[in-house]
Amino acid sequence: MINVQFAARPERWDSYGPALTKAFEAADLTVDLRQDHAPEEVDYIVYAPNSDLQDFTPYTRCKAVLNLWAGVEAIVGNKTLTMPLARMVDFGLTQGMVEWVTGHVLRHHLDIDYNLERQNGVWDKHLPPLSRDRPVTILGIGELGSACAQAVAGLGFPVTGWSRSPKEVAGITCLSGEKGLRQALETAQILVLLLPLTKGTENILNADSLARMPKGAYIINPGRGPLIDDTALLAALDQGQIARATLDVFREEPLPSDHPYWSHPQVTVTPHIAAETRPDTAAEVIADNIDRSERGARLRYLVDRNAGY
Ligand code: NAP
């Protein structure tokens, strides 16, 4: 019997309990899945960083913590978490992000907001270029960024991706390093942020990097709020350096109702809905990782504690 502790917000149990049970059965795993195992009897923890479980010390026989979120910045520095930590890579999460990013890239490219804001009886033609003349840059071409890059490239946009290590993604111009970042920014008429939040990525979009972008560029941030220096972005919007920004993630969530982003005419706030882990597909990923661990195989999607993601 494998004891699995479900440690997420209690309201998630109704959707995850049946999905995990089904996935464990399909993987032929004999699992006792509960929210209230005695810590010393737990073999695996299915985990969300906003759960009440923050001290992993009593979980003495736990073989791995399996995160339900793609982002791990809230947990990666937890000194009591000494067992392997896997993050979530899930078909539903990736597909959701592809749809959200593609939708907003097209919205900004076609300047759909311009027409929505001008239903005023004036016959004002505003013709966008073709996608091939609108370079898109994606900072972070991991699981989510590379899937978005390929979807956007499939619509005809020239796509540049930037990552920490050199990469190859079919149909995408891949850059890395400081020089690569400057080049990626200089062509970015639409910039998508899909980096994890680490010491190396915080405030990556600041006054200097915003100034390197073509005038009138668009920003789309479904990564993490602190990737952006908010004061610098607001200034760049006011100066016309940035035409519009669509922001899904923020330093403080929920975004306070008096935050200037809510009232700024060039900013669209969405409430951290770009992509959610889907219980049915995520449960299969969790079951697969437990199965691997029980067979002595390497877990998938292990977090590199030094890199922070
Ligand atoms: P991932 O597979 O780990 O990819 C991260 C990418 O960022 C990789 O390409 C990585 O480079 C690059 N990177 C990391 N640090 C860097 C640095 N210092 N300089 C340059 N590139 C760097 O992560 P993912 O699954 O695609 O997820 C990305 C992020 O999306 C998550 O961390 C989370 O914050 C966010 N997210 C948001 C939502 C939402 O609903 N808004 C949902 C899910 C995820 P290498 O390829 O060289 O490692």
CSV table of C-alpha atoms and ligand atoms in Angstrom, one decimal:
chain,number,residue,atom,x,y,z
A,1,MET,CA,0.0,0.0,0.0
A,2,ILE,CA,1.3,3.4,-1.0
A,3,ASN,CA,0.2,6.3,1.3
A,4,VAL,CA,-0.4,9.5,-0.6
A,5,GLN,CA,-1.2,12.7,1.3
A,6,PHE,CA,-3.3,15.3,-0.6
A,7,ALA,CA,-2.1,18.7,0.6
A,8,ALA,CA,-3.9,21.5,-1.3
A,9,ARG,CA,-6.8,23.8,-0.4
A,10,PRO,CA,-9.6,21.6,1.0
A,11,GLU,CA,-12.0,22.8,-1.7
A,12,ARG,CA,-9.8,21.1,-4.3
A,13,TRP,CA,-10.4,17.7,-2.8
A,14,ASP,CA,-13.8,17.2,-4.5
A,15,SER,CA,-12.2,17.5,-8.0
A,16,TYR,CA,-8.8,16.0,-7.3
A,17,GLY,CA,-9.9,13.1,-5.1
A,18,PRO,CA,-11.8,11.2,-7.8
A,19,ALA,CA,-9.3,12.1,-10.6
A,20,LEU,CA,-6.3,10.9,-8.6
A,21,THR,CA,-8.1,7.7,-7.5
A,22,LYS,CA,-9.0,7.0,-11.2
A,23,ALA,CA,-5.4,7.6,-12.3
A,24,PHE,CA,-3.9,5.4,-9.6
A,25,GLU,CA,-6.2,2.6,-10.6
A,26,ALA,CA,-5.4,3.0,-14.2
A,27,ALA,CA,-1.7,2.9,-13.4
A,28,ASP,CA,-2.2,-0.3,-11.3
A,29,LEU,CA,-1.0,1.4,-8.1
A,30,THR,CA,-2.5,0.4,-4.7
A,31,VAL,CA,-2.8,3.8,-3.0
A,32,ASP,CA,-4.4,5.0,0.2
A,33,LEU,CA,-5.1,8.6,-0.8
A,34,ARG,CA,-6.1,10.9,2.1
A,35,GLN,CA,-5.9,14.4,3.4
A,36,ASP,CA,-5.2,13.2,7.0
A,37,HIS,CA,-2.4,10.6,7.0
A,38,ALA,CA,-0.1,10.6,10.0
A,39,PRO,CA,2.9,12.5,8.6
A,40,GLU,CA,5.4,9.7,9.4
A,41,GLU,CA,3.3,7.2,7.3
A,42,VAL,CA,3.2,9.3,4.1
A,43,ASP,CA,5.1,8.1,1.0
A,44,TYR,CA,4.2,10.9,-1.4
A,45,ILE,CA,2.7,14.3,-1.0
A,46,VAL,CA,0.5,15.8,-3.8
A,47,TYR,CA,1.0,19.4,-3.1
A,48,ALA,CA,-0.2,23.0,-3.7
A,49,PRO,CA,2.0,25.7,-2.3
A,50,ASN,CA,-1.0,27.6,-0.9
A,51,SER,CA,-1.9,24.6,1.3
A,52,ASP,CA,-1.5,24.7,5.1
A,53,LEU,CA,1.4,22.3,4.9
A,54,GLN,CA,4.6,24.3,5.1
A,55,ASP,CA,6.7,22.2,7.5
A,56,PHE,CA,7.8,19.0,5.9
A,57,THR,CA,10.0,17.9,8.8
A,58,PRO,CA,7.6,15.3,10.2
A,59,TYR,CA,7.3,13.6,6.8
A,60,THR,CA,10.3,11.3,7.5
A,61,ARG,CA,9.6,8.6,5.0
A,62,CYS,CA,8.2,10.8,2.2
A,63,LYS,CA,9.9,9.9,-1.1
A,64,ALA,CA,8.7,12.9,-3.2
A,65,VAL,CA,6.6,16.0,-3.2
A,66,LEU,CA,4.5,16.3,-6.4
A,67,ASN,CA,3.5,19.9,-7.0
A,68,LEU,CA,0.2,20.6,-8.7
A,69,TRP,CA,1.5,24.0,-10.0
A,70,ALA,CA,4.1,24.7,-12.7
A,71,GLY,CA,5.6,27.6,-10.7
A,72,VAL,CA,7.6,26.6,-7.6
A,73,GLU,CA,8.9,29.9,-6.4
A,74,ALA,CA,6.8,29.8,-3.2
A,75,ILE,CA,8.2,26.4,-2.2
A,76,VAL,CA,11.6,25.9,-3.7
A,77,GLY,CA,13.4,27.8,-0.9
A,78,ASN,CA,11.6,25.8,1.9
A,79,LYS,CA,14.5,24.3,3.9
A,80,THR,CA,12.3,21.6,5.5
A,81,LEU,CA,11.5,20.2,2.0
A,82,THR,CA,14.5,17.9,1.7
A,83,MET,CA,12.9,15.2,-0.5
A,84,PRO,CA,12.8,15.4,-4.3
A,85,LEU,CA,10.3,18.0,-5.6
A,86,ALA,CA,8.6,17.6,-9.0
A,87,ARG,CA,6.7,20.5,-10.6
A,88,MET,CA,3.6,20.1,-12.8
A,89,VAL,CA,3.8,19.7,-16.5
A,90,ASP,CA,0.3,18.9,-17.7
A,91,PHE,CA,-1.4,18.7,-21.1
A,92,GLY,CA,-4.4,20.8,-19.8
A,93,LEU,CA,-2.1,23.5,-18.3
A,94,THR,CA,-0.1,23.7,-21.6
A,95,GLN,CA,-3.1,23.7,-23.8
A,96,GLY,CA,-4.8,26.4,-21.7
A,97,MET,CA,-1.7,28.6,-21.9
A,98,VAL,CA,-1.4,28.1,-25.7
A,99,GLU,CA,-5.0,29.2,-26.1
A,100,TRP,CA,-4.6,32.2,-23.8
A,101,VAL,CA,-1.3,33.4,-25.3
A,102,THR,CA,-2.5,32.9,-28.9
A,103,GLY,CA,-5.7,34.7,-28.2
A,104,HIS,CA,-4.0,37.8,-26.7
A,105,VAL,CA,-1.2,37.8,-29.4
A,106,LEU,CA,-3.9,37.9,-32.1
A,107,ARG,CA,-6.0,40.5,-30.1
A,108,HIS,CA,-3.0,42.9,-29.9
A,109,HIS,CA,-1.8,42.1,-33.5
A,110,LEU,CA,-5.3,42.9,-34.9
A,111,ASP,CA,-5.7,45.8,-32.4
A,112,ILE,CA,-9.1,44.5,-31.6
A,113,ASP,CA,-9.3,46.8,-28.6
A,114,TYR,CA,-9.0,49.8,-31.0
A,115,ASN,CA,-12.3,48.8,-32.7
A,116,LEU,CA,-14.0,47.8,-29.5
A,117,GLU,CA,-13.2,51.3,-28.1
A,118,ARG,CA,-14.4,53.1,-31.2
A,119,GLN,CA,-18.0,52.0,-31.8
A,120,ASN,CA,-18.8,55.7,-32.5
A,121,GLY,CA,-20.2,56.0,-36.0
A,122,VAL,CA,-16.8,57.1,-37.5
A,123,TRP,CA,-15.6,54.9,-40.5
A,124,ASP,CA,-12.0,54.8,-39.3
A,125,LYS,CA,-9.9,52.2,-41.1
A,126,HIS,CA,-7.1,50.8,-39.1
A,127,LEU,CA,-5.3,48.1,-41.0
A,128,PRO,CA,-2.9,45.8,-39.2
A,129,PRO,CA,0.2,44.3,-40.9
A,130,LEU,CA,0.2,40.6,-41.8
A,131,SER,CA,1.5,38.3,-39.0
A,132,ARG,CA,4.7,37.7,-40.9
A,133,ASP,CA,5.6,41.4,-40.4
A,134,ARG,CA,4.9,41.3,-36.6
A,135,PRO,CA,7.8,39.7,-34.7
A,136,VAL,CA,6.9,38.1,-31.5
A,137,THR,CA,9.4,37.3,-28.7
A,138,ILE,CA,8.8,34.8,-25.9
A,139,LEU,CA,11.1,35.1,-22.9
A,140,GLY,CA,11.2,31.5,-21.4
A,141,ILE,CA,10.9,28.7,-23.9
A,142,GLY,CA,10.4,25.8,-21.5
A,143,GLU,CA,7.3,23.6,-21.5
A,144,LEU,CA,4.8,26.4,-21.8
A,145,GLY,CA,6.9,28.9,-23.8
A,146,SER,CA,7.9,26.5,-26.5
A,147,ALA,CA,4.3,25.3,-27.0
A,148,CYS,CA,3.1,28.9,-27.3
A,149,ALA,CA,6.0,29.8,-29.6
A,150,GLN,CA,5.1,27.0,-32.0
A,151,ALA,CA,1.4,27.8,-31.9
A,152,VAL,CA,2.1,31.5,-32.6
A,153,ALA,CA,4.7,30.6,-35.3
A,154,GLY,CA,2.0,28.4,-36.9
A,155,LEU,CA,-0.1,31.5,-37.4
A,156,GLY,CA,2.8,33.1,-39.4
A,157,PHE,CA,4.4,35.3,-36.9
A,158,PRO,CA,8.3,35.3,-36.8
A,159,VAL,CA,9.0,34.1,-33.3
A,160,THR,CA,12.1,34.5,-31.2
A,161,GLY,CA,12.5,32.6,-27.9
A,162,TRP,CA,15.0,33.3,-25.1
A,163,SER,CA,16.1,30.8,-22.5
A,164,ARG,CA,18.9,30.3,-19.9
A,165,SER,CA,20.6,27.5,-21.8
A,166,PRO,CA,21.0,27.4,-25.6
A,167,LYS,CA,18.0,25.5,-27.2
A,168,GLU,CA,16.6,24.4,-30.5
A,169,VAL,CA,12.9,24.6,-31.1
A,170,ALA,CA,11.7,23.9,-34.7
A,171,GLY,CA,10.6,27.1,-36.5
A,172,ILE,CA,11.7,29.4,-33.7
A,173,THR,CA,14.8,31.6,-33.5
A,174,CYS,CA,16.3,30.6,-30.2
A,175,LEU,CA,18.6,32.9,-28.2
A,176,SER,CA,20.2,32.8,-24.8
A,177,GLY,CA,22.5,34.9,-22.7
A,178,GLU,CA,22.7,38.7,-22.1
A,179,LYS,CA,23.4,39.5,-25.8
A,180,GLY,CA,20.6,37.1,-26.8
A,181,LEU,CA,18.2,39.0,-24.5
A,182,ARG,CA,19.1,42.3,-26.0
A,183,GLN,CA,18.5,41.0,-29.6
A,184,ALA,CA,15.2,39.3,-28.5
A,185,LEU,CA,13.9,42.6,-27.1
A,186,GLU,CA,15.0,44.8,-30.0
A,187,THR,CA,12.7,42.9,-32.4
A,188,ALA,CA,9.8,42.3,-30.0
A,189,GLN,CA,6.7,44.0,-31.3
A,190,ILE,CA,4.8,41.6,-29.1
A,191,LEU,CA,6.6,40.3,-26.0
A,192,VAL,CA,5.3,37.3,-24.0
A,193,LEU,CA,6.8,36.6,-20.6
A,194,LEU,CA,6.8,32.9,-19.7
A,195,LEU,CA,9.8,32.8,-17.3
A,196,PRO,CA,9.7,31.3,-13.9
A,197,LEU,CA,10.3,33.7,-11.0
A,198,THR,CA,13.8,33.3,-9.7
A,199,LYS,CA,16.6,35.7,-8.6
A,200,GLY,CA,17.8,35.8,-12.2
A,201,THR,CA,14.4,36.8,-13.7
A,202,GLU,CA,12.9,39.2,-11.2
A,203,ASN,CA,12.4,42.7,-12.8
A,204,ILE,CA,13.7,41.4,-16.1
A,205,LEU,CA,11.3,43.8,-17.7
A,206,ASN,CA,12.6,47.1,-16.4
A,207,ALA,CA,13.2,50.7,-17.7
A,208,ASP,CA,16.3,49.5,-19.6
A,209,SER,CA,14.7,46.5,-21.2
A,210,LEU,CA,11.5,48.3,-22.0
A,211,ALA,CA,13.5,51.1,-23.7
A,212,ARG,CA,15.2,48.5,-26.0
A,213,MET,CA,11.9,47.3,-27.4
A,214,PRO,CA,10.4,48.8,-30.6
A,215,LYS,CA,8.2,51.9,-29.9
A,216,GLY,CA,4.5,50.9,-29.6
A,217,ALA,CA,5.2,47.3,-28.6
A,218,TYR,CA,2.7,45.1,-26.7
A,219,ILE,CA,3.5,43.2,-23.4
A,220,ILE,CA,1.7,40.0,-22.4
A,221,ASN,CA,2.6,38.6,-19.0
A,222,PRO,CA,1.2,35.2,-18.0
A,223,GLY,CA,4.5,34.3,-16.2
A,224,ARG,CA,4.8,35.9,-12.8
A,225,GLY,CA,4.1,39.5,-11.6
A,226,PRO,CA,7.6,40.3,-10.2
A,227,LEU,CA,9.1,39.7,-13.7
A,228,ILE,CA,8.0,43.2,-14.3
A,229,ASP,CA,9.1,46.5,-12.7
A,230,ASP,CA,5.6,47.9,-12.4
A,231,THR,CA,6.7,51.5,-12.1
A,232,ALA,CA,8.8,51.2,-15.2
A,233,LEU,CA,6.0,49.6,-17.2
A,234,LEU,CA,3.5,52.3,-16.2
A,235,ALA,CA,5.9,55.0,-17.3
A,236,ALA,CA,6.6,53.2,-20.6
A,237,LEU,CA,2.8,53.0,-21.2
A,238,ASP,CA,2.3,56.6,-20.4
A,239,GLN,CA,5.2,57.6,-22.8
A,240,GLY,CA,3.8,55.5,-25.6
A,241,GLN,CA,6.9,53.3,-25.6
A,242,ILE,CA,4.5,50.4,-24.8
A,243,ALA,CA,1.1,50.5,-26.6
A,244,ARG,CA,-0.8,48.0,-24.4
A,245,ALA,CA,-0.1,45.4,-21.7
A,246,THR,CA,-2.2,42.4,-20.8
A,247,LEU,CA,-1.2,41.1,-17.4
A,248,ASP,CA,-2.4,37.9,-15.8
A,249,VAL,CA,-0.1,37.8,-12.8
A,250,PHE,CA,1.0,40.3,-10.2
A,251,ARG,CA,3.3,40.9,-7.2
A,252,GLU,CA,0.2,40.9,-5.0
A,253,GLU,CA,-2.7,38.6,-5.8
A,254,PRO,CA,-5.6,39.4,-5.9
A,255,LEU,CA,-4.4,42.7,-7.4
A,256,PRO,CA,-5.6,45.4,-5.0
A,257,SER,CA,-8.6,47.2,-6.3
A,258,ASP,CA,-6.8,50.6,-6.1
A,259,HIS,CA,-3.8,49.4,-8.1
A,260,PRO,CA,-3.1,51.7,-11.1
A,261,TYR,CA,-3.2,48.8,-13.5
A,262,TRP,CA,-6.9,48.4,-13.0
A,263,SER,CA,-7.7,52.0,-14.2
A,264,HIS,CA,-5.0,52.4,-16.8
A,265,PRO,CA,-6.6,52.6,-20.3
A,266,GLN,CA,-3.8,50.6,-21.9
A,267,VAL,CA,-3.7,47.8,-19.4
A,268,THR,CA,-5.9,44.7,-19.3
A,269,VAL,CA,-5.9,42.8,-16.1
A,270,THR,CA,-6.9,39.2,-16.0
A,271,PRO,CA,-7.2,37.4,-12.6
A,272,HIS,CA,-4.4,34.7,-13.0
A,273,ILE,CA,-6.5,32.6,-15.3
A,274,ALA,CA,-4.1,32.1,-18.2
A,275,ALA,CA,-3.7,28.4,-17.4
A,276,GLU,CA,-4.9,26.1,-14.7
A,277,THR,CA,-3.8,22.6,-13.8
A,278,ARG,CA,-6.7,20.3,-14.9
A,279,PRO,CA,-7.4,17.5,-12.4
A,280,ASP,CA,-8.0,14.7,-14.9
A,281,THR,CA,-4.8,15.2,-16.9
A,282,ALA,CA,-2.7,16.3,-13.9
A,283,ALA,CA,-3.7,13.2,-11.9
A,284,GLU,CA,-2.2,11.0,-14.7
A,285,VAL,CA,1.1,12.9,-14.4
A,286,ILE,CA,1.1,12.4,-10.6
A,287,ALA,CA,0.3,8.7,-11.0
A,288,ASP,CA,3.0,8.2,-13.6
A,289,ASN,CA,5.6,9.9,-11.3
A,290,ILE,CA,4.7,7.7,-8.3
A,291,ASP,CA,4.8,4.6,-10.6
A,292,ARG,CA,8.3,5.7,-11.8
A,293,SER,CA,9.5,6.3,-8.2
A,294,GLU,CA,8.2,2.9,-7.1
A,295,ARG,CA,10.0,1.2,-10.0
A,296,GLY,CA,13.2,3.0,-9.0
A,297,ALA,CA,13.1,5.2,-12.2
A,298,ARG,CA,13.9,8.9,-12.3
A,299,LEU,CA,11.0,11.2,-11.6
A,300,ARG,CA,9.9,13.5,-14.4
A,301,TYR,CA,9.9,17.3,-14.1
A,302,LEU,CA,12.2,17.4,-11.1
A,303,VAL,CA,12.9,20.9,-9.9
A,304,ASP,CA,16.6,22.1,-10.0
A,305,ARG,CA,16.9,23.6,-6.5
A,306,ASN,CA,19.9,25.7,-7.4
A,307,ALA,CA,18.3,27.2,-10.5
A,308,GLY,CA,15.1,27.7,-8.6
A,309,TYR,CA,12.7,26.2,-11.2
B,1,NAP,P1,9.9,25.7,-17.6
B,1,NAP,O1,9.6,24.5,-18.5
B,1,NAP,O2,10.8,25.5,-16.4
B,1,NAP,O3,10.5,26.8,-18.6
B,1,NAP,C1,11.1,27.9,-18.1
B,1,NAP,C2,11.9,28.6,-19.2
B,1,NAP,O4,12.5,29.8,-18.6
B,1,NAP,C3,13.0,27.8,-19.7
B,1,NAP,O5,13.2,28.0,-21.1
B,1,NAP,C4,14.2,28.4,-18.9
B,1,NAP,O6,15.5,28.2,-19.6
B,1,NAP,C5,13.9,29.8,-18.9
B,1,NAP,N1,14.6,30.5,-17.9
B,1,NAP,C6,14.6,30.3,-16.5
B,1,NAP,N2,15.5,31.2,-15.9
B,1,NAP,C7,16.0,31.9,-16.9
B,1,NAP,C8,17.0,33.0,-16.9
B,1,NAP,N3,17.5,33.4,-15.7
B,1,NAP,N4,17.3,33.5,-18.0
B,1,NAP,C9,16.8,33.1,-19.2
B,1,NAP,N5,15.8,32.1,-19.3
B,1,NAP,C10,15.5,31.5,-18.1
B,1,NAP,O7,8.6,26.4,-17.0
B,1,NAP,P2,7.1,26.3,-17.7
B,1,NAP,O8,6.4,25.1,-17.3
B,1,NAP,O9,7.2,26.7,-19.1
B,1,NAP,O10,6.4,27.5,-16.9
B,1,NAP,C11,6.9,28.8,-16.9
B,1,NAP,C12,6.2,29.7,-15.9
B,1,NAP,O11,4.9,30.0,-16.3
B,1,NAP,C13,6.1,29.1,-14.5
B,1,NAP,O12,7.2,29.1,-13.8
B,1,NAP,C14,5.0,29.9,-13.9
B,1,NAP,O13,5.5,31.0,-13.2
B,1,NAP,C15,4.2,30.4,-15.1
B,1,NAP,N6,2.8,29.9,-15.2
B,1,NAP,C16,1.8,30.8,-15.1
B,1,NAP,C17,0.4,30.3,-15.2
B,1,NAP,C18,-0.7,31.2,-15.2
B,1,NAP,O14,-1.9,30.8,-15.1
B,1,NAP,N7,-0.5,32.5,-15.3
B,1,NAP,C19,0.2,28.9,-15.3
B,1,NAP,C20,1.3,28.1,-15.3
B,1,NAP,C21,2.6,28.5,-15.3
B,1,NAP,P3,16.1,26.8,-19.9
B,1,NAP,O15,15.3,26.2,-21.0
B,1,NAP,O16,17.5,27.0,-20.3
B,1,NAP,O17,16.0,26.0,-18.6
